[in-house]
């Protein structure tokens, strides 16, 4: 029973459910978006004697697995160091802490260091495998950003919110970067001409933009929810600096912008009825409920509900990648 409790505390510390979402996001980008698009992209190989074939994923499954593990390890390390620095404010905002109570501070730092070492080492190895060893510096940079976010940036006006949103948006782009490098290494030598992959870039950037806006919105809503603790400990978050009402207006504006962009992207680029139905039911209706909770905003509970619904919207955006993959694979345009 005691061991089971320790394991639960450890899984809470590293936000195990969030780490699963990180891994699922990377899998979705590779197998639900990049793979289907490549399977529709013609290429003429030098040995094919003029007959076209279709592109395929070139990053090996074990290298991709290491890329996922590197990202998950570094993200876990980021969660640990965040809790390490947030003991006092978590007691006010959440009424409970993990580090310092369930898990000693020294052990939390040990976990943080182990996760970072494993993540950076895996990142450098995968970067070496694709022929760009210096790309491993990205993983080292992110470990530093997570540390300084927890120690300082999250207390600064908008800096922490934007940083978290950028790191979330970088996840689909990370998958694309490593796959693109592997594709270039293979097809630049074997193909008569390297195919243009702008459609691939457009799709991945679309998911990144969605991740950025929804994450930024949710981070601001969470700051509104944590206003009491943040103001008590002198944090310069958006609600503390500009006030709760202004922060609500900004969050609502970003939510409305998300709705507009979803329909605009559908109208200009996608135009299939399955996507329209998915956007309307799975994404827009929950976003409208976020607007309702923000407008009502009677207490912390309303902002918690808005934040929770926004998290499901983000998950809905991720699940759409699988829907899009099915649409592309079966030509359901």
Short mmCIF file of C-alpha atoms in Angstrom, two decimals:
data_model
loop_
_atom_site.label_atom_id
_atom_site.label_comp_id
_atom_site.label_asym_id
_atom_site.label_seq_id
_atom_site.Cartn_x
_atom_site.Cartn_y
_atom_site.Cartn_z
CA UNK A 1 0.00 0.00 0.00
CA UNK A 2 2.86 2.33 0.92
CA UNK A 3 4.67 1.53 -2.34
CA UNK A 4 1.47 2.10 -4.31
CA UNK A 5 1.07 5.52 -2.69
CA UNK A 6 4.65 6.47 -3.55
CA UNK A 7 4.10 5.45 -7.17
CA UNK A 8 0.94 7.58 -7.36
CA UNK A 9 2.85 10.56 -5.95
CA UNK A 10 5.62 10.04 -8.50
CA UNK A 11 3.15 9.82 -11.40
CA UNK A 12 1.44 13.00 -10.16
CA UNK A 13 4.82 14.72 -9.93
CA UNK A 14 5.72 14.00 -13.55
CA UNK A 15 2.13 14.61 -14.78
CA UNK A 16 1.95 11.14 -16.31
CA UNK A 17 -1.28 11.88 -18.21
CA UNK A 18 0.28 14.95 -19.80
CA UNK A 19 3.33 12.93 -20.82
CA UNK A 20 1.02 10.45 -22.56
CA UNK A 21 -0.50 13.37 -24.47
CA UNK A 22 3.00 14.51 -25.50
CA UNK A 23 3.80 11.04 -26.83
CA UNK A 24 0.39 10.73 -28.51
CA UNK A 25 0.88 14.11 -30.20
CA UNK A 26 4.18 13.01 -31.70
CA UNK A 27 2.70 9.70 -32.84
CA UNK A 28 -0.29 11.50 -34.36
CA UNK A 29 1.86 13.95 -36.32
CA UNK A 30 4.01 11.15 -37.73
CA UNK A 31 1.46 8.46 -38.50
CA UNK A 32 -1.81 10.39 -38.96
CA UNK A 33 -0.50 13.47 -40.82
CA UNK A 34 3.03 13.06 -42.22
CA UNK A 35 2.63 9.42 -43.26
CA UNK A 36 -0.64 9.82 -45.21
CA UNK A 37 0.60 12.98 -46.95
CA UNK A 38 3.81 11.25 -48.03
CA UNK A 39 1.81 8.26 -49.29
CA UNK A 40 0.03 10.64 -51.71
CA UNK A 41 3.24 12.37 -52.88
CA UNK A 42 4.74 11.04 -56.11
CA UNK A 43 8.50 10.76 -56.51
CA UNK A 44 10.66 9.51 -59.38
CA UNK A 45 13.56 7.42 -58.11
CA UNK A 46 16.69 7.09 -60.24
CA UNK A 47 16.42 3.29 -60.34
CA UNK A 48 12.69 3.30 -61.24
CA UNK A 49 13.29 3.91 -64.99
CA UNK A 50 10.72 6.69 -65.26
CA UNK A 51 7.96 5.02 -63.25
CA UNK A 52 6.65 7.04 -60.29
CA UNK A 53 6.45 5.73 -56.76
CA UNK A 54 5.20 7.29 -53.56
CA UNK A 55 7.19 8.70 -50.69
CA UNK A 56 7.50 6.87 -47.39
CA UNK A 57 8.55 7.71 -43.84
CA UNK A 58 12.33 7.48 -43.57
CA UNK A 59 13.08 8.04 -39.88
CA UNK A 60 13.38 4.52 -38.45
CA UNK A 61 10.87 3.49 -35.80
CA UNK A 62 13.58 3.08 -33.14
CA UNK A 63 15.01 6.54 -33.87
CA UNK A 64 11.51 7.98 -33.67
CA UNK A 65 10.95 6.13 -30.39
CA UNK A 66 14.13 7.70 -29.00
CA UNK A 67 12.92 11.12 -30.17
CA UNK A 68 9.64 10.58 -28.30
CA UNK A 69 11.46 9.39 -25.18
CA UNK A 70 13.85 12.36 -25.30
CA UNK A 71 10.90 14.74 -25.42
CA UNK A 72 8.98 12.92 -22.69
CA UNK A 73 12.02 12.78 -20.38
CA UNK A 74 12.74 16.50 -20.74
CA UNK A 75 9.07 17.38 -20.26
CA UNK A 76 8.95 15.23 -17.11
CA UNK A 77 12.04 17.02 -15.81
CA UNK A 78 10.31 20.32 -16.49
CA UNK A 79 7.27 19.30 -14.45
CA UNK A 80 9.47 18.20 -11.54
CA UNK A 81 11.45 21.45 -11.36
CA UNK A 82 8.24 23.45 -11.70
CA UNK A 83 6.79 21.77 -8.60
CA UNK A 84 10.11 22.23 -6.82
CA UNK A 85 9.90 26.01 -7.17
CA UNK A 86 6.11 26.21 -6.66
CA UNK A 87 5.71 24.79 -3.16
CA UNK A 88 4.44 27.98 -1.48
CA UNK A 89 2.09 29.14 -4.23
CA UNK A 90 0.68 25.63 -4.72
CA UNK A 91 -0.25 25.55 -1.03
CA UNK A 92 -2.30 28.74 -1.52
CA UNK A 93 -3.75 27.99 -4.97
CA UNK A 94 -4.26 24.22 -4.73
CA UNK A 95 -4.07 23.48 -1.02
CA UNK A 96 -1.63 20.61 -1.57
CA UNK A 97 1.94 20.00 -2.69
CA UNK A 98 3.94 16.95 -3.73
CA UNK A 99 7.54 18.14 -3.42
CA UNK A 100 8.51 18.63 0.21
CA UNK A 101 5.65 16.46 1.46
CA UNK A 102 5.16 13.23 -0.47
CA UNK A 103 8.54 13.48 -2.23
CA UNK A 104 11.58 15.08 -0.53
CA UNK A 105 13.06 18.14 -2.27
CA UNK A 106 16.46 16.47 -2.69
CA UNK A 107 14.88 13.44 -4.37
CA UNK A 108 12.84 15.70 -6.67
CA UNK A 109 16.06 17.40 -7.81
CA UNK A 110 17.59 13.97 -8.41
CA UNK A 111 14.62 13.00 -10.61
CA UNK A 112 14.94 16.31 -12.47
CA UNK A 113 18.63 15.71 -13.21
CA UNK A 114 18.11 12.09 -14.28
CA UNK A 115 15.27 12.98 -16.66
CA UNK A 116 17.30 15.81 -18.19
CA UNK A 117 20.39 13.65 -18.69
CA UNK A 118 18.36 10.88 -20.33
CA UNK A 119 16.46 13.37 -22.50
CA UNK A 120 19.48 15.33 -23.71
CA UNK A 121 21.51 12.17 -24.35
CA UNK A 122 18.67 10.63 -26.39
CA UNK A 123 18.18 13.90 -28.27
CA UNK A 124 21.85 14.15 -29.23
CA UNK A 125 21.90 10.52 -30.35
CA UNK A 126 18.86 10.90 -32.63
CA UNK A 127 20.32 14.14 -34.01
CA UNK A 128 23.57 12.30 -34.77
CA UNK A 129 21.61 9.53 -36.49
CA UNK A 130 19.97 11.96 -38.94
CA UNK A 131 23.30 13.65 -39.69
CA UNK A 132 22.69 16.85 -37.74
CA UNK A 133 24.38 16.30 -34.34
CA UNK A 134 24.20 19.99 -33.41
CA UNK A 135 20.40 19.73 -33.46
CA UNK A 136 20.80 18.02 -30.10
CA UNK A 137 21.50 21.46 -28.66
CA UNK A 138 17.74 22.09 -28.94
CA UNK A 139 17.13 19.58 -26.17
CA UNK A 140 19.79 21.17 -23.99
CA UNK A 141 18.23 24.59 -24.62
CA UNK A 142 14.76 23.36 -23.65
CA UNK A 143 16.03 21.96 -20.33
CA UNK A 144 17.40 25.41 -19.56
CA UNK A 145 14.16 27.09 -20.60
CA UNK A 146 12.14 24.79 -18.33
CA UNK A 147 14.44 25.57 -15.41
CA UNK A 148 14.36 29.34 -15.87
CA UNK A 149 10.61 29.23 -16.55
CA UNK A 150 10.07 27.59 -13.16
CA UNK A 151 12.58 29.77 -11.33
CA UNK A 152 11.80 33.12 -12.93
CA UNK A 153 9.94 33.44 -16.25
CA UNK A 154 6.53 32.29 -14.97
CA UNK A 155 6.59 35.15 -12.47
CA UNK A 156 7.16 37.71 -15.23
CA UNK A 157 4.47 39.49 -17.20
CA UNK A 158 3.35 37.19 -20.07
CA UNK A 159 6.85 35.72 -20.47
CA UNK A 160 5.99 32.36 -18.92
CA UNK A 161 2.65 32.10 -20.75
CA UNK A 162 4.23 32.72 -24.15
CA UNK A 163 7.14 30.36 -23.45
CA UNK A 164 4.82 27.46 -22.54
CA UNK A 165 2.70 28.15 -25.63
CA UNK A 166 5.80 28.21 -27.87
CA UNK A 167 7.16 24.96 -26.44
CA UNK A 168 3.78 23.28 -26.94
CA UNK A 169 3.58 24.58 -30.51
CA UNK A 170 7.10 23.32 -31.18
CA UNK A 171 6.09 19.69 -30.58
CA UNK A 172 4.54 19.03 -34.04
CA UNK A 173 7.40 20.97 -35.66
CA UNK A 174 9.96 18.81 -33.85
CA UNK A 175 8.48 15.66 -35.39
CA UNK A 176 8.49 17.31 -38.82
CA UNK A 177 12.11 18.49 -38.49
CA UNK A 178 13.52 15.04 -37.77
CA UNK A 179 11.38 13.32 -40.39
CA UNK A 180 12.20 16.01 -42.97
CA UNK A 181 15.93 15.52 -42.34
CA UNK A 182 15.58 11.76 -42.83
CA UNK A 183 13.51 12.30 -45.99
CA UNK A 184 16.12 14.67 -47.41
CA UNK A 185 18.96 12.27 -46.65
CA UNK A 186 17.17 9.51 -48.56
CA UNK A 187 15.45 11.24 -51.47
CA UNK A 188 18.06 13.90 -52.27
CA UNK A 189 20.34 11.04 -53.32
CA UNK A 190 17.86 8.54 -54.79
CA UNK A 191 15.23 10.80 -56.38
CA UNK A 192 15.57 12.49 -59.76
CA UNK A 193 14.18 15.60 -58.10
CA UNK A 194 13.35 16.19 -54.43
CA UNK A 195 9.55 16.68 -54.26
CA UNK A 196 8.18 19.89 -52.77
CA UNK A 197 6.59 19.17 -49.41
CA UNK A 198 4.79 22.45 -48.76
CA UNK A 199 1.51 20.64 -48.02
CA UNK A 200 3.27 18.78 -45.23
CA UNK A 201 4.62 22.01 -43.77
CA UNK A 202 1.21 23.68 -44.04
CA UNK A 203 -0.56 20.91 -42.11
CA UNK A 204 2.01 20.71 -39.32
CA UNK A 205 2.14 24.51 -38.95
CA UNK A 206 -1.65 24.49 -38.70
CA UNK A 207 -1.52 22.14 -35.71
CA UNK A 208 1.29 24.20 -34.18
CA UNK A 209 -0.72 27.42 -34.50
CA UNK A 210 -3.75 25.77 -32.91
CA UNK A 211 -1.57 24.47 -30.07
CA UNK A 212 -0.01 27.91 -29.53
CA UNK A 213 -3.28 29.86 -29.31
CA UNK A 214 -5.17 27.33 -27.18
CA UNK A 215 -2.22 26.83 -24.82
CA UNK A 216 -1.72 30.58 -24.41
CA UNK A 217 -5.43 31.01 -23.71
CA UNK A 218 -5.45 28.23 -21.13
CA UNK A 219 -2.31 29.54 -19.42
CA UNK A 220 -3.92 32.96 -18.99
CA UNK A 221 -7.13 31.39 -17.66
CA UNK A 222 -5.07 29.34 -15.18
CA UNK A 223 -3.37 32.56 -14.05
CA UNK A 224 -6.81 34.09 -13.44
CA UNK A 225 -7.71 31.00 -11.44
CA UNK A 226 -4.47 31.34 -9.40
CA UNK A 227 -4.79 35.10 -8.90
CA UNK A 228 -4.96 34.88 -5.11
CA UNK A 229 -1.73 32.94 -4.62
CA UNK A 230 0.16 34.78 -7.36
CA UNK A 231 -0.69 38.20 -5.96
CA UNK A 232 0.19 37.08 -2.42
CA UNK A 233 3.70 36.06 -3.51
CA UNK A 234 4.33 39.04 -5.79
CA UNK A 235 4.13 37.31 -9.16
CA UNK A 236 3.68 39.68 -12.10
CA UNK A 237 1.23 37.52 -14.03
CA UNK A 238 -1.24 39.05 -16.47
CA UNK A 239 -4.16 39.15 -13.97
CA UNK A 240 -1.94 40.64 -11.25
CA UNK A 241 -0.56 43.38 -13.54
CA UNK A 242 -3.63 44.23 -15.65
CA UNK A 243 -6.42 42.92 -13.45
CA UNK A 244 -8.77 39.96 -13.67
CA UNK A 245 -11.35 41.71 -15.90
CA UNK A 246 -8.77 42.68 -18.53
CA UNK A 247 -7.32 39.16 -18.45
CA UNK A 248 -10.80 37.71 -18.98
CA UNK A 249 -11.29 39.98 -22.01
CA UNK A 250 -7.93 38.86 -23.45
CA UNK A 251 -8.76 35.17 -22.85
CA UNK A 252 -12.20 35.58 -24.42
CA UNK A 253 -10.68 37.40 -27.42
CA UNK A 254 -8.17 34.58 -27.97
CA UNK A 255 -10.98 32.02 -27.68
CA UNK A 256 -13.07 33.88 -30.24
CA UNK A 257 -10.00 34.20 -32.51
CA UNK A 258 -9.59 30.42 -32.34
CA UNK A 259 -13.19 29.90 -33.49
CA UNK A 260 -12.72 32.34 -36.39
CA UNK A 261 -9.42 30.77 -37.49
CA UNK A 262 -10.89 27.26 -37.41
CA UNK A 263 -13.67 28.17 -39.81
CA UNK A 264 -11.36 30.33 -41.93
CA UNK A 265 -8.87 27.50 -42.39
CA UNK A 266 -11.71 25.13 -43.26
CA UNK A 267 -13.21 27.55 -45.78
CA UNK A 268 -9.91 28.44 -47.48
CA UNK A 269 -8.09 25.12 -47.49
CA UNK A 270 -9.98 22.00 -46.39
CA UNK A 271 -13.68 22.20 -47.32
CA UNK A 272 -14.76 18.63 -46.51
CA UNK A 273 -17.99 18.09 -44.57
CA UNK A 274 -16.46 15.66 -42.05
CA UNK A 275 -13.99 18.33 -40.93
CA UNK A 276 -16.73 20.96 -40.78
CA UNK A 277 -18.86 18.73 -38.55
CA UNK A 278 -15.88 17.88 -36.35
CA UNK A 279 -14.84 21.52 -35.94
CA UNK A 280 -18.39 22.60 -35.11
CA UNK A 281 -19.26 19.86 -32.61
CA UNK A 282 -15.95 18.87 -31.01
CA UNK A 283 -14.13 22.21 -31.01
CA UNK A 284 -16.42 25.22 -31.46
CA UNK A 285 -19.24 24.22 -29.08
CA UNK A 286 -16.76 23.66 -26.20
CA UNK A 287 -15.01 26.94 -27.08
CA UNK A 288 -18.35 28.73 -26.81
CA UNK A 289 -18.80 27.17 -23.36
CA UNK A 290 -15.37 28.57 -22.42
CA UNK A 291 -16.65 32.01 -23.42
CA UNK A 292 -19.71 31.44 -21.25
CA UNK A 293 -17.69 30.50 -18.17
CA UNK A 294 -15.38 33.47 -18.70
CA UNK A 295 -18.33 35.83 -19.09
CA UNK A 296 -20.05 34.46 -15.98
CA UNK A 297 -16.82 34.39 -13.95
CA UNK A 298 -18.47 34.52 -10.55
CA UNK A 299 -15.76 32.62 -8.71
CA UNK A 300 -12.65 30.49 -9.09
CA UNK A 301 -14.84 27.52 -10.02
CA UNK A 302 -15.95 29.15 -13.28
CA UNK A 303 -12.35 29.78 -14.33
CA UNK A 304 -11.46 26.21 -13.40
CA UNK A 305 -14.28 24.96 -15.64
CA UNK A 306 -13.09 27.21 -18.48
CA UNK A 307 -9.54 25.91 -18.09
CA UNK A 308 -10.72 22.28 -18.00
CA UNK A 309 -12.89 22.67 -21.11
CA UNK A 310 -9.99 24.35 -22.92
CA UNK A 311 -7.85 21.31 -22.11
CA UNK A 312 -10.46 19.07 -23.77
CA UNK A 313 -10.48 21.43 -26.78
CA UNK A 314 -6.72 20.95 -27.07
CA UNK A 315 -7.23 17.18 -26.90
CA UNK A 316 -9.95 17.50 -29.54
CA UNK A 317 -7.50 19.29 -31.82
CA UNK A 318 -5.06 16.43 -31.39
CA UNK A 319 -7.70 13.78 -32.10
CA UNK A 320 -8.60 15.62 -35.31
CA UNK A 321 -5.20 14.60 -36.68
CA UNK A 322 -6.43 10.99 -36.72
CA UNK A 323 -9.66 12.09 -38.40
CA UNK A 324 -7.63 13.98 -41.01
CA UNK A 325 -5.46 10.92 -41.55
CA UNK A 326 -8.54 8.78 -42.24
CA UNK A 327 -9.91 11.43 -44.62
CA UNK A 328 -6.62 11.48 -46.54
CA UNK A 329 -6.14 7.69 -46.59
CA UNK A 330 -9.65 7.01 -47.89
CA UNK A 331 -10.02 10.13 -50.06
CA UNK A 332 -13.08 11.34 -48.13
CA UNK A 333 -12.79 14.90 -49.41
#
